[in-house]
Coordinates of C-alpha atoms and ligand atoms in Angstrom, one line a residue:
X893 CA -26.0 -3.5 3.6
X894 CA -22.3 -2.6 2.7
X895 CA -21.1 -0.8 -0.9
X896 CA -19.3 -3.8 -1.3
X897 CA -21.9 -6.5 -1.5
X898 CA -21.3 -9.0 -3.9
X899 CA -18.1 -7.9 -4.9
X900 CA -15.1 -10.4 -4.7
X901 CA -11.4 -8.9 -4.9
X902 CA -8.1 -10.2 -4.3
X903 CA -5.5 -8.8 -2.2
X904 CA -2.1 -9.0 -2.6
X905 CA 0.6 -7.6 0.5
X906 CA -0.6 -8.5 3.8
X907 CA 2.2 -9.5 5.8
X908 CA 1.3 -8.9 9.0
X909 CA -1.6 -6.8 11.2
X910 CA 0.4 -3.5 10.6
X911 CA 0.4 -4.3 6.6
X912 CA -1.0 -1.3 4.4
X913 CA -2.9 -4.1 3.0
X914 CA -4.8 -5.3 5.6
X915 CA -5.9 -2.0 6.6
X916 CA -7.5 -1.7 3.2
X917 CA -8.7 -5.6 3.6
X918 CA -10.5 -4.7 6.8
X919 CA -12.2 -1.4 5.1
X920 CA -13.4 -3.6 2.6
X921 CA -14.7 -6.2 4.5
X922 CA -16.6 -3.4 6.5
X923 CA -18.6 -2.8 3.4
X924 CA -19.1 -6.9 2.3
X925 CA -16.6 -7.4 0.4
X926 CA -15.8 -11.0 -0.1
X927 CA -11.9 -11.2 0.2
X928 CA -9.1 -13.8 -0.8
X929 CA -5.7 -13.6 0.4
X930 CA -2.3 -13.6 -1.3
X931 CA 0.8 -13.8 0.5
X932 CA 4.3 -13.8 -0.5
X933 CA 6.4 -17.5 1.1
X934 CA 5.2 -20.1 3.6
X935 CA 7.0 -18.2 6.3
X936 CA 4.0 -15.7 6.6
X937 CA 1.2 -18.1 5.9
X938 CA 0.6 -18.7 10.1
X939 CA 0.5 -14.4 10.1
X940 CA -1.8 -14.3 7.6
X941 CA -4.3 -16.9 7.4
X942 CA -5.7 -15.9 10.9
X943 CA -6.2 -12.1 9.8
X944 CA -8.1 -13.6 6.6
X945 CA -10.2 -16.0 8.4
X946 CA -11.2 -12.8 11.0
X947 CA -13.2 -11.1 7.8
X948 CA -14.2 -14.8 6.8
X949 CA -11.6 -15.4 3.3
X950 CA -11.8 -19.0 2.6
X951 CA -9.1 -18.2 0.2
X952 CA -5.7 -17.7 1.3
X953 CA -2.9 -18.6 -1.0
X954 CA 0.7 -18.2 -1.3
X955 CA 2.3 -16.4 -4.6
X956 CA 5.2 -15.6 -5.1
X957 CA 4.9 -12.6 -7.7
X958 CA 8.7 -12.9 -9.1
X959 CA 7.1 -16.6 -10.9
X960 CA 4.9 -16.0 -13.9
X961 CA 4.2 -19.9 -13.4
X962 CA 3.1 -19.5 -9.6
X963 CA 1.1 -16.7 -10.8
X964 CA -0.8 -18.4 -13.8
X965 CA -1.7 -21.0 -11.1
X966 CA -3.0 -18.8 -8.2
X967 CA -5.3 -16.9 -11.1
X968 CA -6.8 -21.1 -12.1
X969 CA -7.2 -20.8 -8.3
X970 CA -8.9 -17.8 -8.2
X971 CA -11.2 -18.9 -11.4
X972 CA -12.6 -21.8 -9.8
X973 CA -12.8 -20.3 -6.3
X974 CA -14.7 -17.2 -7.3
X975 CA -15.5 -17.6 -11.4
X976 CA -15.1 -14.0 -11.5
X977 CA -13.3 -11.1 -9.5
X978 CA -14.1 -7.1 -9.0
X979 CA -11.0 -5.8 -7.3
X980 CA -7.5 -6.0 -7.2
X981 CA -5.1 -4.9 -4.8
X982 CA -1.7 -4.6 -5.1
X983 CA 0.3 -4.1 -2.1
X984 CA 3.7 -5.3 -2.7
X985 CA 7.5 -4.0 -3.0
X986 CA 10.7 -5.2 -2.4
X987 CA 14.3 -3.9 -2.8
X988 CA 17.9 -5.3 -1.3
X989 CA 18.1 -3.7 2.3
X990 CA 21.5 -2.5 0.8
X991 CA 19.7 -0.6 -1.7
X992 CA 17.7 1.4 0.8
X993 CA 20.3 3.4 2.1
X994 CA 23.3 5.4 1.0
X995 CA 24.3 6.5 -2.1
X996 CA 21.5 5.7 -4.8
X997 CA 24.4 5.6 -7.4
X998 CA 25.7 2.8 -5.5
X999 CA 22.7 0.6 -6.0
X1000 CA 24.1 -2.9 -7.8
X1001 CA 22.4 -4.3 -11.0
X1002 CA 20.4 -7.3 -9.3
X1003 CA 19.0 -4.6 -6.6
X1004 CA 17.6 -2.7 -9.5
X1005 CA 16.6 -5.6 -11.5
X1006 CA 14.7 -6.9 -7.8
X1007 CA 13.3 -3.9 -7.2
X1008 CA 11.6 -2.8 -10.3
X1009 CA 10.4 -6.8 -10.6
X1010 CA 9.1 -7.3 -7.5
X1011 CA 7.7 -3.6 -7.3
X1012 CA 6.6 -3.1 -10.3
X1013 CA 6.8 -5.2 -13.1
X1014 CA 4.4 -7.7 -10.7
X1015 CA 1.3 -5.2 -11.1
X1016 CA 1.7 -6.0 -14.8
X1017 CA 1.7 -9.8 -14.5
X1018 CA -0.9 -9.5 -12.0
X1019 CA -3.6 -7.3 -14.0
X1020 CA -2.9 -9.6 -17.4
X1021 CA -4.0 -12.6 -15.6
X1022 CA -7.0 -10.6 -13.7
X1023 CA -8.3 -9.6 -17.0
X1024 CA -9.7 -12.5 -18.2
X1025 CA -11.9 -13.0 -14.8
X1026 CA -13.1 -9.1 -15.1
X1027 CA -15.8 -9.2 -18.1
X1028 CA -18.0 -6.7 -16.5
X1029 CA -15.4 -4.6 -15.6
X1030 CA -13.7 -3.7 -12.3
X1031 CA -10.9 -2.1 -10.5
X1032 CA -7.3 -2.3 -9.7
X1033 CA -5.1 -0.2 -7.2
X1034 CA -1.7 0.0 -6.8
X1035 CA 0.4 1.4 -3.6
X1036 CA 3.1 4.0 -4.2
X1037 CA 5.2 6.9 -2.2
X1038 CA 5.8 10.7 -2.9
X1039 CA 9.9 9.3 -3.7
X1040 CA 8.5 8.6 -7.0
X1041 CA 8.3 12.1 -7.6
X1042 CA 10.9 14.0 -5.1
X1043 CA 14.2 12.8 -3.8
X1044 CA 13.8 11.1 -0.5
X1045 CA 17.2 10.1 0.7
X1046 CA 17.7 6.8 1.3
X1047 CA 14.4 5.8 -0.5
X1048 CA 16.9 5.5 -3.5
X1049 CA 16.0 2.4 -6.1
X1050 CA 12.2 2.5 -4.7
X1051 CA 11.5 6.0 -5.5
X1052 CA 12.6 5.1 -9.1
X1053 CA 10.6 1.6 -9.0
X1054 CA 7.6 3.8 -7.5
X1055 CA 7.9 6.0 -10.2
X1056 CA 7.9 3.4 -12.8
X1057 CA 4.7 2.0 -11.1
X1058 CA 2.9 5.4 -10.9
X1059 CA 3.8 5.6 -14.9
X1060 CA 2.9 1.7 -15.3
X1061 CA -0.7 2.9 -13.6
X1062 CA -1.3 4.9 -16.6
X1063 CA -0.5 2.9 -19.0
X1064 CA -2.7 -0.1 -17.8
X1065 CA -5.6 2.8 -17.1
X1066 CA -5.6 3.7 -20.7
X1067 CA -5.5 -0.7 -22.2
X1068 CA -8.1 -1.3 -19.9
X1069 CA -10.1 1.2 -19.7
X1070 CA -11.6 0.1 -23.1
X1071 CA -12.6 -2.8 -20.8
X1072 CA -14.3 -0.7 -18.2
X1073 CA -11.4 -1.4 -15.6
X1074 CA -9.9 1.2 -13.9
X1075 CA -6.6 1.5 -12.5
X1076 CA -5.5 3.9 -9.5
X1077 CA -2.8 4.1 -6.7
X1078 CA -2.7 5.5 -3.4
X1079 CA 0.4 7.8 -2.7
X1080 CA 0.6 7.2 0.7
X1081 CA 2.5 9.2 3.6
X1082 CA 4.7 7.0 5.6
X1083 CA 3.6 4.3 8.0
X1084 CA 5.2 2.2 10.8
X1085 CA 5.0 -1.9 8.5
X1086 CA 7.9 -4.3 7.7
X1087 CA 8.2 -3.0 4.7
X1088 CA 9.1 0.6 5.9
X1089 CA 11.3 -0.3 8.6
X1090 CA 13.9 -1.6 6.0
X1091 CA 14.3 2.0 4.7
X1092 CA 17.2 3.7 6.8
X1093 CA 16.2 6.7 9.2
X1094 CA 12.6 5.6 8.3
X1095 CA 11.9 6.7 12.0
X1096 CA 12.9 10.0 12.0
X1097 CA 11.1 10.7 8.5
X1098 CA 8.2 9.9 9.9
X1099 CA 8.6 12.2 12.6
X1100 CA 9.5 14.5 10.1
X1101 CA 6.6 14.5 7.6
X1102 CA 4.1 13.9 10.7
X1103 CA 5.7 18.0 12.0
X1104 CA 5.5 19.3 8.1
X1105 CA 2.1 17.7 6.9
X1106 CA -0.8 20.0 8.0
X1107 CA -2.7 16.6 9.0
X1108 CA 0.2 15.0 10.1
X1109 CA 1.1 11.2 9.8
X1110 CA -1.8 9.2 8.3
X1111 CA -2.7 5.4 9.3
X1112 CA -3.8 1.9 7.9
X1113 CA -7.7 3.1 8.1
X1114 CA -7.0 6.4 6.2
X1115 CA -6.1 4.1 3.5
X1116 CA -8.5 1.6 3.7
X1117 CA -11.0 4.8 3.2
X1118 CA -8.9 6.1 0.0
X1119 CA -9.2 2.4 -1.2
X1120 CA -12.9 2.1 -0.7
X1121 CA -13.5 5.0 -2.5
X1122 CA -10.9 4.1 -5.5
X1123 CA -12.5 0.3 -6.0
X1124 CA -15.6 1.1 -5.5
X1125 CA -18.5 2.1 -7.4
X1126 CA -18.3 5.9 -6.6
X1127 CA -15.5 6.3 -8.7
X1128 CA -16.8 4.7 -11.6
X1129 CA -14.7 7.1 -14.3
X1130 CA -11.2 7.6 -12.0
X1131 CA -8.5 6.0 -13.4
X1132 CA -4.9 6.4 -14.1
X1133 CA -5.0 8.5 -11.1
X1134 CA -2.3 8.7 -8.5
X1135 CA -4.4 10.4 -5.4
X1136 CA -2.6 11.1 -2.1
X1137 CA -3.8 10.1 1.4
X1138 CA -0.5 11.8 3.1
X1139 CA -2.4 15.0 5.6
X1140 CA -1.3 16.8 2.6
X1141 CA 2.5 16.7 3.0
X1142 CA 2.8 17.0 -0.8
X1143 CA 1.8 20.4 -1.0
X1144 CA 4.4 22.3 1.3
X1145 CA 7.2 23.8 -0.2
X1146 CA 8.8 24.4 3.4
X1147 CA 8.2 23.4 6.9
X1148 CA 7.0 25.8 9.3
X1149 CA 10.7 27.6 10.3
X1150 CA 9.7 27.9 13.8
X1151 CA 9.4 24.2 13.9
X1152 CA 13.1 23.6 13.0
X1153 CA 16.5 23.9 15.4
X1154 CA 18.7 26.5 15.5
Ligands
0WD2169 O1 5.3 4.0 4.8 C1 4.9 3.0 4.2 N1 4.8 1.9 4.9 C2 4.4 3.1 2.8 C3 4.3 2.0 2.0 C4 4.2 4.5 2.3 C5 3.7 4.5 0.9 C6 3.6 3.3 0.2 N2 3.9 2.1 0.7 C7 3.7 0.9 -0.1 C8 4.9 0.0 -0.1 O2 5.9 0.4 -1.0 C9 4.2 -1.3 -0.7 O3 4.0 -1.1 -2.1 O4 2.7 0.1 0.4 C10 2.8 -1.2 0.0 C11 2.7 -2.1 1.2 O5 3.7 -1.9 2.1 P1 3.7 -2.0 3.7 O6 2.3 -2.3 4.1 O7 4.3 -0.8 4.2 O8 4.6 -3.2 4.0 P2 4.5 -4.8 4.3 O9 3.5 -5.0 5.4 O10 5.9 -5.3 4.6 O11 4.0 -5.4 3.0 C12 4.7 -5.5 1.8 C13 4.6 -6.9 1.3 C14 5.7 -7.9 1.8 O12 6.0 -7.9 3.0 P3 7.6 -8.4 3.4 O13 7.8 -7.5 4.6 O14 7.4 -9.8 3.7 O15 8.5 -8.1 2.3 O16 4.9 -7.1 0.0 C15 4.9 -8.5 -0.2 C16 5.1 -9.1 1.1 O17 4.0 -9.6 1.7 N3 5.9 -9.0 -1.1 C17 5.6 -9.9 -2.0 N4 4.5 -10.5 -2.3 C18 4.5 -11.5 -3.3 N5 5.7 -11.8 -3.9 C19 6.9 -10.3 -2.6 C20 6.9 -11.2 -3.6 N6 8.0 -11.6 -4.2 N7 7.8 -9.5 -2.0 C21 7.2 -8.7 -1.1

């Protein structure tokens, strides 16, 4: 008997077995949730659909999340695969490599525009076309990082695209809500994916944060965790929330001084 029996969700972000995402799929999947895949270009499809099939998804598709069209077609998918969904995860962000590094008032036009689409607008498009297959109500969750609210050098555009997503969590929370679906994110501290290993000096930050935070650095699992509590029916009135799974880096003000150099 798992928490998640009989609940289908859709999961968008696995890239590979060190994806945020699939640390969350596999929590899920601990507690019977039925799973279907969605990945981002051909290229990752032969990462992917192994990792799916290992918590049995018979539904693995590719999306890209920048095409409204691809979209609408992977949600007529979904409709006849499932007639209905539960849970949404959103697991995806993207910025010019460029972008993620330097000055932050260096960062170009497209980069921006890329960014904030891929990032953030995408969570948007995604819960419109979820809507429809949610009568009963359900859950959405979103992935963000504490640059949304401090500077992080070198984080730069994706601390402003995460916090346009934290603010785009709230706004959905409060259209939704009216039909019973909730919508949270995870702030989570920094982990070793693809995704993270674009950001310059992401190495020594995580050193960093792992020293400061009085947990230290957090993993895949610890998020899965977060996430089964967030979609899941223990949670049944949360929403709009942005609830950290970082050790508790976020509430330091200063590192231990003994810790530091010099
Ligand atoms: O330290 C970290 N790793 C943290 C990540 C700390 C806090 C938050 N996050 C967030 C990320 O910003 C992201 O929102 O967690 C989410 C997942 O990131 P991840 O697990 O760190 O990274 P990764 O395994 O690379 O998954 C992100 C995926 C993409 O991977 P690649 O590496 O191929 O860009 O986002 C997907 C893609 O699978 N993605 C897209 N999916 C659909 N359409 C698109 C797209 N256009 N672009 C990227």
């Amino acid at each position: 008997m798992g928490t998640f029996d009989g609940k289908r969700g859709l999961i968008f972000g696995v890239a590979n077995k060190n994806s945020i995402a699939w640390g969350i799929a596999q929590a899920l999947a601990e507690e019977g949730a039925e799973l279907g895949f969605s990945y981002a270009g051909d290229f990752l499809q032969k990462r992917v659909t192994p990792l799916a099939e290992s918590v049995g998804s018979s539904f693995i598709e590719e999306c890209d999340v920048t095409n409204d069209a691809a979209i609408d077609e992977l949600f007529a998918k979904v409709g006849d695969h499932y007639g209905g969904l539960d849970f949404l995860v959103h697991s995806i962000a993207f910025a010019p490599r460029e972008d993620l590094g330097g000055r932050f008032v260096d960062t170009s036009r497209e980069g921006f525009r890329v960014a904030l689409d891929i990032s953030c607008y995408s969570l948007v498009a995604l819960a419109k076309r979820a809507i429809p297959w949610m009568p009963q109500g359900g859950s959405m969750l979103a992935m963000t990082y504490y640059g949304a609210e401090k500077v992080t050098p070198n984080y730069n555009v994706m601390g402003v695209a995460k916090a346009a997503l934290e603010a785009t969590i709230r706004y959905l929370a409060w259209d939704l809500g009216k039909e019973q679906v909730r919508v949270n994110a995870i702030s989570a501290g920094p982990i070793k994916t693809l995704a993270s290993a674009g950001v310059s000096g992401f190495r020594k930050s995580l050193g960093y944060v792992g020293s400061v935070a009085p947990m230290g650095n957090v993993t895949q699992a610890d998020v899965g965790n977060a996430a089964r509590f967030l979609l899941g029916d223990w949670a049944q009135k949360v929403t709009g929330e942005v609830v950290y799974v970082d050790g508790g880096y976020n509430i330091m003000g200063a590192p231990e001084m003994d810790s530091l150099e010099g």
